[in-house]
Amino acid sequence: MAVPDPRSVARHVEDDAHRAMPHRLYTLVFPMDKARHRVLLGMKKRGFGCGKLNGFGGKVEPAETIEQGAIRELAEESGLLAAAVDKCGLLLFYFEDNPVAMEVHVYQTHGCGGAAVETEEMRPEWFAVDNMPFDQMWADDRYWWPFVLSGDKFVGRFWLKADQVTITRSELVRVDGLDFA
Ligand SMILES: Nc1nc2c([nH]c(=O)n2[C@H]2C[C@H](O)[C@@H](COP(=O)(O)OP(=O)(O)OP(=O)(O)O)O2)c(=O)[nH]1
């Protein structure tokens, strides 16, 4: 029996069978260039999500807070140094072939230091925030991206087939606030 991660906020979602699943924590950071209405995405070069454009992030390590994990992964994958990140929302993914739910904490950040560089994992490229390359992104992204842009906080849950493309069920709500780091 997996021990619940005390950093998990899965307890905030509707109390159903999925909430009782073990949750693995992930981060996802979108570096924004407000002046030019752009966001930095990276083409994932290996592993989970290979071939898709995405923000920067990965698994949260046991000894760090979720926010520390977000800043670390952003630096490792893009070379950008963020002093702080702003919460946007929470996404929960249930894949039909995976008994562990993915709990993804979504952030945006502004005015990063350093320069975006290609890394072993990601090839970075800027995109206009109102003309996103959704066809090359995860299937659910087109639904919650408007919340990132508006600044409204959100919680989404998506059930996906093992093909990692087909969404069989979804829930997406705006929330007034969410107590997560
Ligand atoms: N935009 C978007 N991002 C997603 C979705 N699902 C999903 O896991 N992600 C993000 C969360 C994480 O940032 C990333 C998955 O993390 P990862 O497997 O690359 O983690 P990692 O870098 O620690 O992996 P590794 O070094 O062990 O290979 O993908 C989704 O549906 N949409």
PDB file of N, CA, C and O in Angstrom, residues 127-159:
ATOM      1  N   PHE A 127       6.655  30.814 -28.452  1.00  0.00           N
ATOM      2  CA  PHE A 127       5.401  30.794 -29.210  1.00  0.00           C
ATOM      3  C   PHE A 127       4.504  31.924 -28.708  1.00  0.00           C
ATOM      4  O   PHE A 127       4.522  32.260 -27.517  1.00  0.00           O
ATOM      5  N   ALA A 128       3.693  32.467 -29.633  1.00  0.00           N
ATOM      6  CA  ALA A 128       2.705  33.483 -29.237  1.00  0.00           C
ATOM      7  C   ALA A 128       1.669  32.826 -28.335  1.00  0.00           C
ATOM      8  O   ALA A 128       1.156  31.736 -28.649  1.00  0.00           O
ATOM      9  N   VAL A 129       1.343  33.475 -27.210  1.00  0.00           N
ATOM     10  CA  VAL A 129       0.442  32.843 -26.243  1.00  0.00           C
ATOM     11  C   VAL A 129      -0.970  32.628 -26.785  1.00  0.00           C
ATOM     12  O   VAL A 129      -1.706  31.779 -26.279  1.00  0.00           O
ATOM     13  N   ASP A 130      -1.354  33.434 -27.806  1.00  0.00           N
ATOM     14  CA  ASP A 130      -2.708  33.273 -28.359  1.00  0.00           C
ATOM     15  C   ASP A 130      -2.704  32.476 -29.664  1.00  0.00           C
ATOM     16  O   ASP A 130      -3.690  32.448 -30.386  1.00  0.00           O
ATOM     17  N   ASN A 131      -1.592  31.810 -29.945  1.00  0.00           N
ATOM     18  CA  ASN A 131      -1.527  30.963 -31.149  1.00  0.00           C
ATOM     19  C   ASN A 131      -0.669  29.734 -30.823  1.00  0.00           C
ATOM     20  O   ASN A 131       0.365  29.500 -31.433  1.00  0.00           O
ATOM     21  N   MET A 132      -1.151  28.984 -29.859  1.00  0.00           N
ATOM     22  CA  MET A 132      -0.352  27.872 -29.338  1.00  0.00           C
ATOM     23  C   MET A 132      -0.375  26.671 -30.291  1.00  0.00           C
ATOM     24  O   MET A 132      -1.394  26.399 -30.932  1.00  0.00           O
ATOM     25  N   PRO A 133       0.715  25.913 -30.329  1.00  0.00           N
ATOM     26  CA  PRO A 133       0.793  24.757 -31.229  1.00  0.00           C
ATOM     27  C   PRO A 133       0.122  23.516 -30.608  1.00  0.00           C
ATOM     28  O   PRO A 133       0.770  22.488 -30.369  1.00  0.00           O
ATOM     29  N   PHE A 134      -1.194  23.644 -30.345  1.00  0.00           N
ATOM     30  CA  PHE A 134      -1.876  22.581 -29.601  1.00  0.00           C
ATOM     31  C   PHE A 134      -1.777  21.212 -30.274  1.00  0.00           C
ATOM     32  O   PHE A 134      -1.807  20.189 -29.611  1.00  0.00           O
ATOM     33  N   ASP A 135      -1.672  21.204 -31.609  1.00  0.00           N
ATOM     34  CA  ASP A 135      -1.588  19.913 -32.302  1.00  0.00           C
ATOM     35  C   ASP A 135      -0.317  19.158 -31.943  1.00  0.00           C
ATOM     36  O   ASP A 135      -0.230  17.948 -32.153  1.00  0.00           O
ATOM     37  N   GLN A 136       0.674  19.877 -31.409  1.00  0.00           N
ATOM     38  CA  GLN A 136       1.927  19.212 -31.028  1.00  0.00           C
ATOM     39  C   GLN A 136       2.065  19.123 -29.511  1.00  0.00           C
ATOM     40  O   GLN A 136       3.146  18.840 -29.005  1.00  0.00           O
ATOM     41  N   MET A 137       0.987  19.384 -28.793  1.00  0.00           N
ATOM     42  CA  MET A 137       1.029  19.363 -27.326  1.00  0.00           C
ATOM     43  C   MET A 137       0.149  18.216 -26.801  1.00  0.00           C
ATOM     44  O   MET A 137      -0.526  17.542 -27.567  1.00  0.00           O
ATOM     45  N   TRP A 138       0.152  18.016 -25.495  1.00  0.00           N
ATOM     46  CA  TRP A 138      -0.734  17.020 -24.895  1.00  0.00           C
ATOM     47  C   TRP A 138      -2.186  17.406 -25.215  1.00  0.00           C
ATOM     48  O   TRP A 138      -2.524  18.602 -25.248  1.00  0.00           O
ATOM     49  N   ALA A 139      -3.045  16.374 -25.393  1.00  0.00           N
ATOM     50  CA  ALA A 139      -4.417  16.595 -25.874  1.00  0.00           C
ATOM     51  C   ALA A 139      -5.247  17.479 -24.947  1.00  0.00           C
ATOM     52  O   ALA A 139      -6.158  18.182 -25.393  1.00  0.00           O
ATOM     53  N   ASP A 140      -4.942  17.463 -23.657  1.00  0.00           N
ATOM     54  CA  ASP A 140      -5.752  18.225 -22.700  1.00  0.00           C
ATOM     55  C   ASP A 140      -5.378  19.702 -22.640  1.00  0.00           C
ATOM     56  O   ASP A 140      -6.143  20.525 -22.141  1.00  0.00           O
ATOM     57  N   ASP A 141      -4.198  20.064 -23.153  1.00  0.00           N
ATOM     58  CA  ASP A 141      -3.668  21.418 -22.924  1.00  0.00           C
ATOM     59  C   ASP A 141      -4.562  22.524 -23.479  1.00  0.00           C
ATOM     60  O   ASP A 141      -4.686  23.598 -22.890  1.00  0.00           O
ATOM     61  N   ARG A 142      -5.194  22.260 -24.625  1.00  0.00           N
ATOM     62  CA  ARG A 142      -6.029  23.295 -25.250  1.00  0.00           C
ATOM     63  C   ARG A 142      -7.197  23.695 -24.340  1.00  0.00           C
ATOM     64  O   ARG A 142      -7.730  24.791 -24.458  1.00  0.00           O
ATOM     65  N   TYR A 143      -7.605  22.808 -23.442  1.00  0.00           N
ATOM     66  CA  TYR A 143      -8.763  23.100 -22.584  1.00  0.00           C
ATOM     67  C   TYR A 143      -8.402  24.008 -21.409  1.00  0.00           C
ATOM     68  O   TYR A 143      -9.176  24.858 -21.011  1.00  0.00           O
ATOM     69  N   TRP A 144      -7.213  23.808 -20.805  1.00  0.00           N
ATOM     70  CA  TRP A 144      -6.890  24.607 -19.614  1.00  0.00           C
ATOM     71  C   TRP A 144      -5.960  25.783 -19.892  1.00  0.00           C
ATOM     72  O   TRP A 144      -5.800  26.647 -19.037  1.00  0.00           O
ATOM     73  N   TRP A 145      -5.344  25.833 -21.090  1.00  0.00           N
ATOM     74  CA  TRP A 145      -4.437  26.941 -21.381  1.00  0.00           C
ATOM     75  C   TRP A 145      -5.104  28.312 -21.199  1.00  0.00           C
ATOM     76  O   TRP A 145      -4.488  29.256 -20.667  1.00  0.00           O
ATOM     77  N   PRO A 146      -6.395  28.481 -21.619  1.00  0.00           N
ATOM     78  CA  PRO A 146      -7.046  29.798 -21.423  1.00  0.00           C
ATOM     79  C   PRO A 146      -7.034  30.256 -19.958  1.00  0.00           C
ATOM     80  O   PRO A 146      -6.984  31.456 -19.695  1.00  0.00           O
ATOM     81  N   PHE A 147      -7.072  29.315 -19.017  1.00  0.00           N
ATOM     82  CA  PHE A 147      -7.015  29.698 -17.602  1.00  0.00           C
ATOM     83  C   PHE A 147      -5.633  30.268 -17.259  1.00  0.00           C
ATOM     84  O   PHE A 147      -5.524  31.203 -16.474  1.00  0.00           O
ATOM     85  N   VAL A 148      -4.591  29.677 -17.812  1.00  0.00           N
ATOM     86  CA  VAL A 148      -3.235  30.189 -17.552  1.00  0.00           C
ATOM     87  C   VAL A 148      -3.158  31.636 -18.025  1.00  0.00           C
ATOM     88  O   VAL A 148      -2.657  32.518 -17.329  1.00  0.00           O
ATOM     89  N   LEU A 149      -3.718  31.885 -19.206  1.00  0.00           N
ATOM     90  CA  LEU A 149      -3.655  33.239 -19.772  1.00  0.00           C
ATOM     91  C   LEU A 149      -4.485  34.245 -18.987  1.00  0.00           C
ATOM     92  O   LEU A 149      -4.073  35.383 -18.792  1.00  0.00           O
ATOM     93  N   SER A 150      -5.658  33.825 -18.536  1.00  0.00           N
ATOM     94  CA  SER A 150      -6.548  34.761 -17.830  1.00  0.00           C
ATOM     95  C   SER A 150      -6.096  34.988 -16.394  1.00  0.00           C
ATOM     96  O   SER A 150      -6.488  35.972 -15.769  1.00  0.00           O
ATOM     97  N   GLY A 151      -5.300  34.073 -15.874  1.00  0.00           N
ATOM     98  CA  GLY A 151      -4.883  34.191 -14.471  1.00  0.00           C
ATOM     99  C   GLY A 151      -5.854  33.533 -13.513  1.00  0.00           C
ATOM    100  O   GLY A 151      -5.620  33.513 -12.305  1.00  0.00           O
ATOM    101  N   ASP A 152      -6.935  32.972 -14.048  1.00  0.00           N
ATOM    102  CA  ASP A 152      -7.871  32.236 -13.186  1.00  0.00           C
ATOM    103  C   ASP A 152      -7.241  30.918 -12.768  1.00  0.00           C
ATOM    104  O   ASP A 152      -6.698  30.180 -13.603  1.00  0.00           O
ATOM    105  N   LYS A 153      -7.327  30.597 -11.483  1.00  0.00           N
ATOM    106  CA  LYS A 153      -6.776  29.315 -11.024  1.00  0.00           C
ATOM    107  C   LYS A 153      -7.743  28.180 -11.378  1.00  0.00           C
ATOM    108  O   LYS A 153      -8.956  28.386 -11.450  1.00  0.00           O
ATOM    109  N   PHE A 154      -7.191  27.010 -11.607  1.00  0.00           N
ATOM    110  CA  PHE A 154      -8.031  25.919 -12.094  1.00  0.00           C
ATOM    111  C   PHE A 154      -7.593  24.578 -11.511  1.00  0.00           C
ATOM    112  O   PHE A 154      -6.440  24.407 -11.099  1.00  0.00           O
ATOM    113  N   VAL A 155      -8.551  23.655 -11.512  1.00  0.00           N
ATOM    114  CA  VAL A 155      -8.253  22.250 -11.204  1.00  0.00           C
ATOM    115  C   VAL A 155      -8.862  21.421 -12.321  1.00  0.00           C
ATOM    116  O   VAL A 155     -10.040  21.586 -12.660  1.00  0.00           O
ATOM    117  N   GLY A 156      -8.049  20.545 -12.897  1.00  0.00           N
ATOM    118  CA  GLY A 156      -8.533  19.687 -13.974  1.00  0.00           C
ATOM    119  C   GLY A 156      -8.207  18.242 -13.687  1.00  0.00           C
ATOM    120  O   GLY A 156      -7.175  17.939 -13.068  1.00  0.00           O
ATOM    121  N   ARG A 157      -9.108  17.378 -14.108  1.00  0.00           N
ATOM    122  CA  ARG A 157      -8.825  15.939 -14.018  1.00  0.00           C
ATOM    123  C   ARG A 157      -9.112  15.332 -15.389  1.00  0.00           C
ATOM    124  O   ARG A 157     -10.169  15.589 -15.980  1.00  0.00           O
ATOM    125  N   PHE A 158      -8.164  14.560 -15.881  1.00  0.00           N
ATOM    126  CA  PHE A 158      -8.294  13.955 -17.207  1.00  0.00           C
ATOM    127  C   PHE A 158      -7.999  12.469 -17.127  1.00  0.00           C
ATOM    128  O   PHE A 158      -6.989  12.066 -16.539  1.00  0.00           O
ATOM    129  N   TRP A 159      -8.883  11.688 -17.733  1.00  0.00           N
ATOM    130  CA  TRP A 159      -8.707  10.241 -17.813  1.00  0.00           C
ATOM    131  C   TRP A 159      -8.259   9.932 -19.237  1.00  0.00           C
ATOM    132  O   TRP A 159      -8.948  10.315 -20.206  1.00  0.00           O
TER     133      TRP A 159
END
